[in-house]
Coordinates of C-alpha atoms and ligand atoms in Angstrom, one line a residue:
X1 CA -174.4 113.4 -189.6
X2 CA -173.2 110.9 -187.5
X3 CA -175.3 108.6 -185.5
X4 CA -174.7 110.4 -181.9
X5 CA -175.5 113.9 -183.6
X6 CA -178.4 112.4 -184.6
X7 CA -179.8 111.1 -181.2
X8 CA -179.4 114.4 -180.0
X9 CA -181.1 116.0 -182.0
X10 CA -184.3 113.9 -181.8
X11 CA -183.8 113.8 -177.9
X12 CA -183.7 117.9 -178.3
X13 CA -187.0 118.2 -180.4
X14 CA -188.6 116.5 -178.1
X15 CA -188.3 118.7 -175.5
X16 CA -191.0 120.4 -176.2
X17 CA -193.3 118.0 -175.1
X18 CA -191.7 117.6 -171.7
X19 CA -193.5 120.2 -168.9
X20 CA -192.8 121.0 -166.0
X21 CA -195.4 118.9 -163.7
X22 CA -196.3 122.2 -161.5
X23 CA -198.2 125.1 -163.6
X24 CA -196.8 128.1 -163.7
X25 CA -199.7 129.6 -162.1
X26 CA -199.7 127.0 -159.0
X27 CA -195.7 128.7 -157.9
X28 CA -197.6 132.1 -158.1
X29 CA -198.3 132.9 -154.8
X30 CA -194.5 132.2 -153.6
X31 CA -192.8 133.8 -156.9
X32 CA -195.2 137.1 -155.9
X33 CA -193.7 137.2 -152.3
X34 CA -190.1 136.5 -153.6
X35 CA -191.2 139.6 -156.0
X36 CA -192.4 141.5 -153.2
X37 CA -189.6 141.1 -151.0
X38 CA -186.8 142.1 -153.5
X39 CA -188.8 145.2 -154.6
X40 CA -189.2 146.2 -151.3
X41 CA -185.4 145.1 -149.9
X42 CA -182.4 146.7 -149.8
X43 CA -180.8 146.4 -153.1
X44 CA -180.0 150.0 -153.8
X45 CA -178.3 150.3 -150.3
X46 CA -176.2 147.0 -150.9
X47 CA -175.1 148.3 -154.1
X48 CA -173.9 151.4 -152.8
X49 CA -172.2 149.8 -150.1
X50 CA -170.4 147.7 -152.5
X51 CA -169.2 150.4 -155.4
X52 CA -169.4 153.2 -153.3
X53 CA -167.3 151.6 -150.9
X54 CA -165.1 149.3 -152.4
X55 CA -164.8 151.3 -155.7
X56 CA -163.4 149.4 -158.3
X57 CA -162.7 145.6 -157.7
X58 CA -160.0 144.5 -160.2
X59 CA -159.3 140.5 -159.9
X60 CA -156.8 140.0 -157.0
X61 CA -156.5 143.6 -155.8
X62 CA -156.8 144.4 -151.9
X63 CA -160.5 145.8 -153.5
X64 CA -161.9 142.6 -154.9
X65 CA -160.7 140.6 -152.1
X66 CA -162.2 143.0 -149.3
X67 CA -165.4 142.7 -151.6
X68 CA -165.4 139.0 -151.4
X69 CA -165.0 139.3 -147.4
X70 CA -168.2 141.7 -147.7
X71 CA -170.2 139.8 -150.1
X72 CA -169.5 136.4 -148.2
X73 CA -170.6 138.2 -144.6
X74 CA -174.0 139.5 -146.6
X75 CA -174.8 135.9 -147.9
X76 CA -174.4 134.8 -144.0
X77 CA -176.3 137.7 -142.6
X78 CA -178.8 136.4 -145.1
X79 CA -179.0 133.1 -143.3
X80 CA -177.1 131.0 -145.4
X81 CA -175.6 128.8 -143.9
X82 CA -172.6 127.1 -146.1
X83 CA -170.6 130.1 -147.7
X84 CA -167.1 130.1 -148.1
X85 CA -164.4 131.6 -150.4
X86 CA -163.1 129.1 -153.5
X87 CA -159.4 129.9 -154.6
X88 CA -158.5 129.7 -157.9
X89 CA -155.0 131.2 -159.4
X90 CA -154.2 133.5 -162.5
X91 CA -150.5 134.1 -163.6
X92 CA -150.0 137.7 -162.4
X93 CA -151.4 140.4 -160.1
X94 CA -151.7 143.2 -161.3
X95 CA -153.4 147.0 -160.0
X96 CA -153.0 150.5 -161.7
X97 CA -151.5 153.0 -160.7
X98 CA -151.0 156.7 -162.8
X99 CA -150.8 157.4 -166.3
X100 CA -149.6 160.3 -168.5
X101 CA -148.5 161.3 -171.6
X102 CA -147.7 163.5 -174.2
X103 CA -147.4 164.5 -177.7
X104 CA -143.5 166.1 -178.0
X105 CA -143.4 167.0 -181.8
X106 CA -144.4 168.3 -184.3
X107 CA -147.5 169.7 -181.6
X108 CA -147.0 169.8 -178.0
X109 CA -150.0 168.9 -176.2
X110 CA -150.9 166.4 -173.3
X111 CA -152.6 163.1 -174.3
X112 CA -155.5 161.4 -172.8
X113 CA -153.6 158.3 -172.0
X114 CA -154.7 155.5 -169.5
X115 CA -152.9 152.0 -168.8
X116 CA -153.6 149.1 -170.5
X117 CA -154.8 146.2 -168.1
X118 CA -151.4 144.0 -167.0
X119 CA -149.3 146.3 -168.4
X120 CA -145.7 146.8 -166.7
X121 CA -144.7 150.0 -165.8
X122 CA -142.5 151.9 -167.5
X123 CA -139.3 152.9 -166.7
X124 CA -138.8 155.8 -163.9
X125 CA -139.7 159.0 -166.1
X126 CA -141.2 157.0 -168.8
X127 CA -140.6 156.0 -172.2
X128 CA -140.3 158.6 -175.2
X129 CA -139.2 158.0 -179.0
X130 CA -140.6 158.2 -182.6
X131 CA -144.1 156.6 -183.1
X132 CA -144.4 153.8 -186.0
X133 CA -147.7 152.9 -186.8
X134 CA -148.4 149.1 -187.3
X135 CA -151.9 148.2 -189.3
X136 CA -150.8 144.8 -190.2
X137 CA -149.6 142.5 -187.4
X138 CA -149.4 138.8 -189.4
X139 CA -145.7 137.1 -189.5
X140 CA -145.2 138.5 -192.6
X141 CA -145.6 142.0 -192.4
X142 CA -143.1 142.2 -189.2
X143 CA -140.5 140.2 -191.0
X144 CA -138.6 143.9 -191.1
X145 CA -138.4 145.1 -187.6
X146 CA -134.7 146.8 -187.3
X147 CA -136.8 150.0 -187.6
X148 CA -138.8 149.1 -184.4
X149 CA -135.6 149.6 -182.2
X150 CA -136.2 152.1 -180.2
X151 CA -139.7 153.4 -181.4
X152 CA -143.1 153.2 -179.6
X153 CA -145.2 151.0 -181.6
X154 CA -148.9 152.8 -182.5
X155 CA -150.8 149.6 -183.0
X156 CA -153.7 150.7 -185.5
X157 CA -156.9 148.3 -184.0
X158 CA -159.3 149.7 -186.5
X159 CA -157.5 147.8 -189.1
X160 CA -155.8 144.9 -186.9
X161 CA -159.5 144.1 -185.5
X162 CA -161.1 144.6 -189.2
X163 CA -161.6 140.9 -189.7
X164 CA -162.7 140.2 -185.9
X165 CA -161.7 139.5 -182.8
X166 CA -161.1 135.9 -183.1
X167 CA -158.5 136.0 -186.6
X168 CA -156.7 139.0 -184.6
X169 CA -155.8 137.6 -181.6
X170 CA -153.3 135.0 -182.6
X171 CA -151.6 137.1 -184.6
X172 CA -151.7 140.0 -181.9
X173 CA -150.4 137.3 -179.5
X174 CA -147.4 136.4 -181.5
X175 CA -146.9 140.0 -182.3
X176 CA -145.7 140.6 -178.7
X177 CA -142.9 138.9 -178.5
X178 CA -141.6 140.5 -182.1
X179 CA -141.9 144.1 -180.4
X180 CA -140.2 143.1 -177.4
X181 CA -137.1 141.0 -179.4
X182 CA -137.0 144.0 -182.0
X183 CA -136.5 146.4 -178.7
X184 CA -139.9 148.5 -179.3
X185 CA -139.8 151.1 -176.1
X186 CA -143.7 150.6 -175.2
X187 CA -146.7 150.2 -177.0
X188 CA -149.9 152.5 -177.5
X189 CA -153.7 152.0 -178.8
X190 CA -156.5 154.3 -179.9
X191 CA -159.9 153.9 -177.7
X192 CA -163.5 153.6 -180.1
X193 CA -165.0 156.7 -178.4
X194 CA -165.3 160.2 -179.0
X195 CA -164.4 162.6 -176.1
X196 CA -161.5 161.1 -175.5
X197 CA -162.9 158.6 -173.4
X198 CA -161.3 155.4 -172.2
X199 CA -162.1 152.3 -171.6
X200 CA -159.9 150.3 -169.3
X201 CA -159.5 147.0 -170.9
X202 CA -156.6 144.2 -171.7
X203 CA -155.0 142.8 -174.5
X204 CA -154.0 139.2 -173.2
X205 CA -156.9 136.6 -172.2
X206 CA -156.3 135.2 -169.0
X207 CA -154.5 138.1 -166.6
X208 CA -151.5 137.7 -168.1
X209 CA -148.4 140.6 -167.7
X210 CA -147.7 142.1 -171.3
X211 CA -144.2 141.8 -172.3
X212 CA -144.2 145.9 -172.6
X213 CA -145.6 148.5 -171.5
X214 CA -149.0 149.9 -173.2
X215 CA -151.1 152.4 -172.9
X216 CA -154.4 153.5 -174.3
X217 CA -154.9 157.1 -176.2
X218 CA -158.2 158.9 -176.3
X219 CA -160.0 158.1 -179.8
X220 CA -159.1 162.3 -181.1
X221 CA -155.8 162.3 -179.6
X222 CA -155.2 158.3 -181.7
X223 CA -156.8 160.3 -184.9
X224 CA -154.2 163.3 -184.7
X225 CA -151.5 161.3 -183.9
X226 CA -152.1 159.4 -187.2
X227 CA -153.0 162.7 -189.2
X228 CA -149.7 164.2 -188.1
X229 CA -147.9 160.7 -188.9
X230 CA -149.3 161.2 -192.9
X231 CA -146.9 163.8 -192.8
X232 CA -143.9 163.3 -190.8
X233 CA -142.4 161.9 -187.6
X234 CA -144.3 162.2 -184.3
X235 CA -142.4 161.9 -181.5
X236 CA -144.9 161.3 -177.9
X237 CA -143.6 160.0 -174.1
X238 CA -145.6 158.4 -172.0
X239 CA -145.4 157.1 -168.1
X240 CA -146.9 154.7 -166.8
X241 CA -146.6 153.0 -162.9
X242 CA -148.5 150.1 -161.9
X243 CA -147.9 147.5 -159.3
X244 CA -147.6 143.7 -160.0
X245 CA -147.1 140.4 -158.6
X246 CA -146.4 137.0 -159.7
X247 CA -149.2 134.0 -159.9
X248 CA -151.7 135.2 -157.5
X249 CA -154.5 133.6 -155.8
X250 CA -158.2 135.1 -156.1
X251 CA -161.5 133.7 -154.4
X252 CA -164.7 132.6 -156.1
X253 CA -167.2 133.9 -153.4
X254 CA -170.3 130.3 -152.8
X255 CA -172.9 129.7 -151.2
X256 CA -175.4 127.0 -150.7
X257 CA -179.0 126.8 -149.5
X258 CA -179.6 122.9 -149.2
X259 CA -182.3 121.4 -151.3
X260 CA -185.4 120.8 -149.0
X261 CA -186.5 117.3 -151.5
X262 CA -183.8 117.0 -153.7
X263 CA -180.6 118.5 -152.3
X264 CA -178.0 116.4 -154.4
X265 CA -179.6 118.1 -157.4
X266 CA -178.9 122.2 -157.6
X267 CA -179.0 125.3 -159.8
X268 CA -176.6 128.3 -160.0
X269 CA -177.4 132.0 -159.3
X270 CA -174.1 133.7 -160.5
X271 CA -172.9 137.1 -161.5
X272 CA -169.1 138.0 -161.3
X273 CA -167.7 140.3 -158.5
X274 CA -165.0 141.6 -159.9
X275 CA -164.8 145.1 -162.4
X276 CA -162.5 147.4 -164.3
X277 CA -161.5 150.4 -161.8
X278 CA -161.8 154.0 -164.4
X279 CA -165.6 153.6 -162.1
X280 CA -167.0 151.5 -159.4
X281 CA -167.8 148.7 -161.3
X282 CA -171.7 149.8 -160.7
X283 CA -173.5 148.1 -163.4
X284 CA -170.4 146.1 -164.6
X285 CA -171.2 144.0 -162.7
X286 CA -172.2 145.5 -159.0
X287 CA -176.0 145.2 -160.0
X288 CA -175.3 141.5 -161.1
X289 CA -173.9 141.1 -157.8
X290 CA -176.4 142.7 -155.9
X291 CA -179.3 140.2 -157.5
X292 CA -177.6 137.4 -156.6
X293 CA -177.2 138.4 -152.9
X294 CA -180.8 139.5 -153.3
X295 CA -181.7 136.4 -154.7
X296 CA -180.5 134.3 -151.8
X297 CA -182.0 137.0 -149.3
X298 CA -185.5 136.6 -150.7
X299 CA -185.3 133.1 -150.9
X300 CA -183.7 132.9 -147.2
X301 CA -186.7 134.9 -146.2
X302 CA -189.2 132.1 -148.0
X303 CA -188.9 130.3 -144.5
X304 CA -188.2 126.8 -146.4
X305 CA -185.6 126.3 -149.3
X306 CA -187.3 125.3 -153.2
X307 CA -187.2 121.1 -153.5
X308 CA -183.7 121.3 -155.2
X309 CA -180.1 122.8 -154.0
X310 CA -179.6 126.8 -154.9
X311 CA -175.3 127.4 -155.0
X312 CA -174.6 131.0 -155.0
X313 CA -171.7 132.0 -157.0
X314 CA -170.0 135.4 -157.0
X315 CA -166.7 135.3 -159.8
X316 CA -164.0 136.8 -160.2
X317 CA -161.7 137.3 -163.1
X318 CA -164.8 137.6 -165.6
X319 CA -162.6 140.5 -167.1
X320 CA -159.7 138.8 -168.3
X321 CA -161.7 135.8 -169.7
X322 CA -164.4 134.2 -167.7
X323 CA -161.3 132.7 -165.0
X324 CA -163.5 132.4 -162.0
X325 CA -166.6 130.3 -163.9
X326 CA -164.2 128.8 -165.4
X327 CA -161.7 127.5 -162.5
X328 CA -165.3 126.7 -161.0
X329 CA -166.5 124.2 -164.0
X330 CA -162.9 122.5 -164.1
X331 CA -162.9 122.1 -159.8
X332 CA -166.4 121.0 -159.9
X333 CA -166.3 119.0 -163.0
X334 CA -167.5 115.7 -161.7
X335 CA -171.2 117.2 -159.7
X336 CA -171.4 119.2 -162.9
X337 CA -174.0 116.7 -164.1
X338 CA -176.1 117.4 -161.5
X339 CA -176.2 121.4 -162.1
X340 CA -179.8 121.4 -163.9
X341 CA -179.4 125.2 -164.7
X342 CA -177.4 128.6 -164.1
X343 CA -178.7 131.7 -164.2
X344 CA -176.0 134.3 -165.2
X345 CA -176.3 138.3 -164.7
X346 CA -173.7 140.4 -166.3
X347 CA -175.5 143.1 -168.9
X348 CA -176.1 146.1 -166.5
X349 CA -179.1 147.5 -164.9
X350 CA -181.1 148.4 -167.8
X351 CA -184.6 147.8 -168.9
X352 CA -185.0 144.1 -168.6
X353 CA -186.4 141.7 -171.0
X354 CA -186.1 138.0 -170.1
X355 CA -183.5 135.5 -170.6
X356 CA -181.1 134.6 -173.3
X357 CA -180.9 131.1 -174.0
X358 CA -177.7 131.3 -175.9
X359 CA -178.5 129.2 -179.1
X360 CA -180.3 126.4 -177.5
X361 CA -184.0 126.3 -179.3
X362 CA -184.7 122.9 -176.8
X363 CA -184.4 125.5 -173.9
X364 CA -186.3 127.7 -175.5
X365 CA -189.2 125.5 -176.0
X366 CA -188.7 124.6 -172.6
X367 CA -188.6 128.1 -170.8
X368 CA -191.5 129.4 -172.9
X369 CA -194.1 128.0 -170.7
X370 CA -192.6 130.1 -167.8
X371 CA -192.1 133.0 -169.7
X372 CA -195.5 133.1 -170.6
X373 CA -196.8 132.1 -167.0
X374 CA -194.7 133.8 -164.7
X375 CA -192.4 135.8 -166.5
X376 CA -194.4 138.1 -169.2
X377 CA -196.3 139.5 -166.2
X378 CA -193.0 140.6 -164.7
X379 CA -191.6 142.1 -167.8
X380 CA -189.1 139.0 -168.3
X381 CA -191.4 137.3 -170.8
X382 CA -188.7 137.7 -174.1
X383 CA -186.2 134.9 -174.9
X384 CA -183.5 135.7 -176.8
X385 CA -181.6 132.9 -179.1
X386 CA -178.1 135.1 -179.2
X387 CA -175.1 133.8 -178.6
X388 CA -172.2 134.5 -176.6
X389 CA -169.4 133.9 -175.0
X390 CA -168.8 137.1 -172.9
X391 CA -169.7 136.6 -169.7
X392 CA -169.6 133.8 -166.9
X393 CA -172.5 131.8 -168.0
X394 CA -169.4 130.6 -170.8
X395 CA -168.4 128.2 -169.4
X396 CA -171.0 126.3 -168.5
X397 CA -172.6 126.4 -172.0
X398 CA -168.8 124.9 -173.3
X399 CA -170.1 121.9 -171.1
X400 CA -173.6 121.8 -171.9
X401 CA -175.6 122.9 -168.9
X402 CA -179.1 124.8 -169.3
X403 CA -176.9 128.3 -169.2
X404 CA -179.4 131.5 -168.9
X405 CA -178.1 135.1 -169.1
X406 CA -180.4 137.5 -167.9
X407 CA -181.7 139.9 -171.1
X408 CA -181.8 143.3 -170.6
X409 CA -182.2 146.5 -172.5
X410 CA -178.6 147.1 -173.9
X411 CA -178.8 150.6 -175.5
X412 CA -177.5 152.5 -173.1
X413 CA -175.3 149.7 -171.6
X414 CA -172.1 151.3 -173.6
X415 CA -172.4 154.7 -171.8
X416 CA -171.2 153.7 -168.7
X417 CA -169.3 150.1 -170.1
X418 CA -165.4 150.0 -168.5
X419 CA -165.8 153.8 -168.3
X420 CA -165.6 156.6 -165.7
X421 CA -169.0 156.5 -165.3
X422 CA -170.1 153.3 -164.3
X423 CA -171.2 154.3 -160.9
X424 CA -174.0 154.0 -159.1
X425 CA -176.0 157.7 -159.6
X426 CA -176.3 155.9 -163.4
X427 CA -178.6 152.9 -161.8
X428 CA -182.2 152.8 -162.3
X429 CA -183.9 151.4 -159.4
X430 CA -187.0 150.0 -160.9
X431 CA -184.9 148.5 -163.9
X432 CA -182.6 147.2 -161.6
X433 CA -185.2 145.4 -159.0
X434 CA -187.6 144.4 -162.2
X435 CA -184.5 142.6 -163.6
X436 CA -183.4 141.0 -159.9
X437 CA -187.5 140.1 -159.9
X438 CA -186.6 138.1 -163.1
X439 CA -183.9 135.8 -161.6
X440 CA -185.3 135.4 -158.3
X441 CA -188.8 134.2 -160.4
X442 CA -187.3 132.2 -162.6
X443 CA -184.4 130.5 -159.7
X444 CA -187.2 129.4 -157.5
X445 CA -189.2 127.5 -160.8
X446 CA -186.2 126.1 -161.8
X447 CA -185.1 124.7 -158.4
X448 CA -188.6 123.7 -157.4
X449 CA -190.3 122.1 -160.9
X450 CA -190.8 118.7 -161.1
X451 CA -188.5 118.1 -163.4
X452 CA -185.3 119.6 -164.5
X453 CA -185.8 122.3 -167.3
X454 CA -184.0 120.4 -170.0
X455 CA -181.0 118.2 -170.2
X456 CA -177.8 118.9 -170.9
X457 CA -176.3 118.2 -174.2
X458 CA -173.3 116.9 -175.5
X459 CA -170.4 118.2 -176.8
X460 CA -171.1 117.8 -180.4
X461 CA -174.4 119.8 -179.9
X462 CA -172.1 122.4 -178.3
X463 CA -169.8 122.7 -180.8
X464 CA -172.9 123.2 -183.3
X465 CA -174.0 126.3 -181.3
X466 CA -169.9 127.6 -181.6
X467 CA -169.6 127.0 -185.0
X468 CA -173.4 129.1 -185.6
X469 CA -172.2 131.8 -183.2
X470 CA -168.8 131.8 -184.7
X471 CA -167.0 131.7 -181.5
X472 CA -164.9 128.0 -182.0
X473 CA -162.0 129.7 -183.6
X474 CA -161.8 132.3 -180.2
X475 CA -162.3 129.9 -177.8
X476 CA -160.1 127.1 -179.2
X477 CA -157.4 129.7 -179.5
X478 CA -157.9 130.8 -175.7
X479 CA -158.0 127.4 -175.1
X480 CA -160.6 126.9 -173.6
X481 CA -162.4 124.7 -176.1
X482 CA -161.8 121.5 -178.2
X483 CA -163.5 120.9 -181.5
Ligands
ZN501 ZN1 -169.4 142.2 -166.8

């Protein structure tokens, strides 16, 4: 254990002796009129303004960028004053367009086929040849690939992903450029889900084009194709026509309500704006959106702003790998040490629990006096110790910021995940306000306490909580983390 490690660690047990100088109880009156005014506001019409009306709101499409305009105009009709729109730049625009396919031999039958994110199109009329199915993607088993040419590659993720995400994903990435040099017509993949359901999704972190085009097959139609392939060749054809672009820039939605005592200290309220398009982006993530345009409406309405800064974040590009958060803690890497916490909303609208504090037991300590004083009354009382890197608070965590993501029941979340159906008639209103209640609670203690919730920690610490959450190996190979 080396000295530093150490120091940390005793400055982290001792948290628990640090309190926040105002009692819980004494931040009652306000929190119950911040309470008040978001179960009583007009969440449930801003949502369905937003995925009713924008419908999906993929990174960098005309969608997400009118949805920025809309969400930036809503945090000024609020009140707030400083809102603008933060540009940061992925590698290639991309928006879908249709889909089809078909199996040609030895059984004639349509497929239930949908795009893959940042796929290319395929050639006018599509692509059509034998399918080879490939369970093993490491160097060595595609050492032989003359009988690619030609073929459309069935890439068999049950067994690719058998080990995990994080082992896959180099190989996969390598992989690529093997089917592409070897003259592989297109590639397909078998969704997890019965029915035939899809769930839109990419393959490359960081909205990058893939180097063919690939398509997605219903979970039955993936299962006969590979039945049929145990006994001879299977021949399909598929089309697929998207539109793309080159690098393209996408806005960060902020906004500010200045600290009334301490302004140069702040907190972040964030939730990302963007969505898959098979729905309306409804609970992934237009409820997360909605609560943190709530958040700044209820506070807006206090009359006078909480002693430190509030920033406002709305992100885009959470779907391709936490870009917008991201972008944000690179740009803003020097006031970072000012941030005391962020809140982070991103697990739909379901029954809400409290907070995660992603592997941190100092926060944990140090939020259970106001999950026991404001919070359990409210229904937010739980803390949760899981980690994760799958959503925008990411990023901040990598540098050690307090990083809260709201916890929320998560057993029906996967019903309506990336699918068709995440639209708003699936939105419980009394979930969804009792889990806005949460943030807007717990953003006005943070920003008001006497002191900050707990410190930051340092980058050892951080890579501590990777290594226990097994997510270094991902994240160094996305690159977004150094050991
Ligand atoms: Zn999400």
């Amino acid at each position: 254990m080396t000295v530093r490690r150490a120091l940390v660690l005793l400055w982290c047990c001792s948290i628990p002796a640090i309190v926040w100088a105002q009692p819980p109880a004494d931040m009652k009156p306000v929190t119950d009129r911040l309470a008040a005014s978001v179960y009583t506001g007009p969440s449930m019409a801003t949502l369905r303004e937003l995925s009713d009306g924008f419908g999906g709101r993929v990174t960098g499409t005309p969608a997400y960028n009118h949805a920025a305009e809309w969400a930036a105009a809503k945090f000024r009709s609020y009140g707030i004053q400083n809102v603008r729109l933060e540009p940061f730049t992925i590698p290639a625009g991309w928006q879908r367009g249709t889909a089809s396919g078909a199996l040609l031999t030895p059984l004639p039958r349509p497929l239930s086929v949908g795009s893959l994110g940042w796929s290319p199109s395929t050639p006018a009329g599509g692509v059509q040849g034998a399918v080879v199915l490939i369970s093993d993607v490491s160097g060595d088993a595609l050492k032989q690939t003359e009988q690619l040419r030609g073929k459309i590659v069935f890439l068999d993720s049950t067994r690719i992903f058998a080990e995990g995400f994080a082992k896959a994903l180099p190989k996969l990435d390598l992989a690529w450029g093997v089917f592409q040099k070897a003259g592989v017509l297109g590639v397909i993949m078998s969704d997890r889900e019965k029915n035939n359901v899809l769930n839109a999704h990419d393959m490359l972190w960081g909205a990058r084009m893939l180097p063919l085009p690939a398509a997605e097959v219903g979970m039955e139609d993936g299962k006969l194709i590979q039945r049929l392939l145990e006994q001879g060749p299977v021949t399909i054809q598929f089309a697929i026509e998207n539109r793309t672009s080159g690098e393209t820039q996408v806005n960060n939605v902020l906004a500010e309500m200045r600290g009334s005592e301490r302004p140069e200290e702040w907190i972040l309220i964030g939730a990302h704006l963007d969505s898959w398009d098979f729905g309306t982006g409804a609970q992934d993530n237009g409820t997360g959106t909605v609560s943190v345009l709530e958040v700044a409406r209820a506070l807006s309405s206090l009359g006078k702003a909480p002693r430190r800064s509030v920033r406002f974040a709305l992100w885009g590009g959470e779907e391709e790998g936490l870009l917008g958060s991201y972008a944000y803690t690179l740009a803003h890497k020097d006031e970072l040490k000012n941030c005391v916490a962020v809140l982070n909303s991103d697990n739909g609208a379901g029954h809400p629990k409290g907070w995660k504090v992603e592997g941190r037991k100092d926060l944990k300590a140090a939020m259970q006096p106001w999950s026991d004083g404001l919070l359990k009354d409210i229904g937010g009382g739980d803390l949760s110790m899981e980690t994760t890197y799958d959503t925008d608070h990411g990023p901040f965590m990598l540098v050690g910021v307090p990083a809260l993501d709201l916890y929320v029941d998560f057993s029906k979340y996967f019903e309506i995940h990336h699918k068709a159906s995440d639209t708003f008639d699936k939105v419980d209103v009394v979930d969804f306000k009792a889990g806005t209640v949460i943030v807007a609670v717990t953003a006005y203690a943070v920003a008001q306490s006497d002191k900050p919730i707990a410190p930051h920690i340092d980058h050892a610490a951080v890579g501590e909580i990777l290594k226990d959450a097994k997510l270094n190996e991902l994240l160094e190979h996305v690159g977004v983390w150094k050991p």
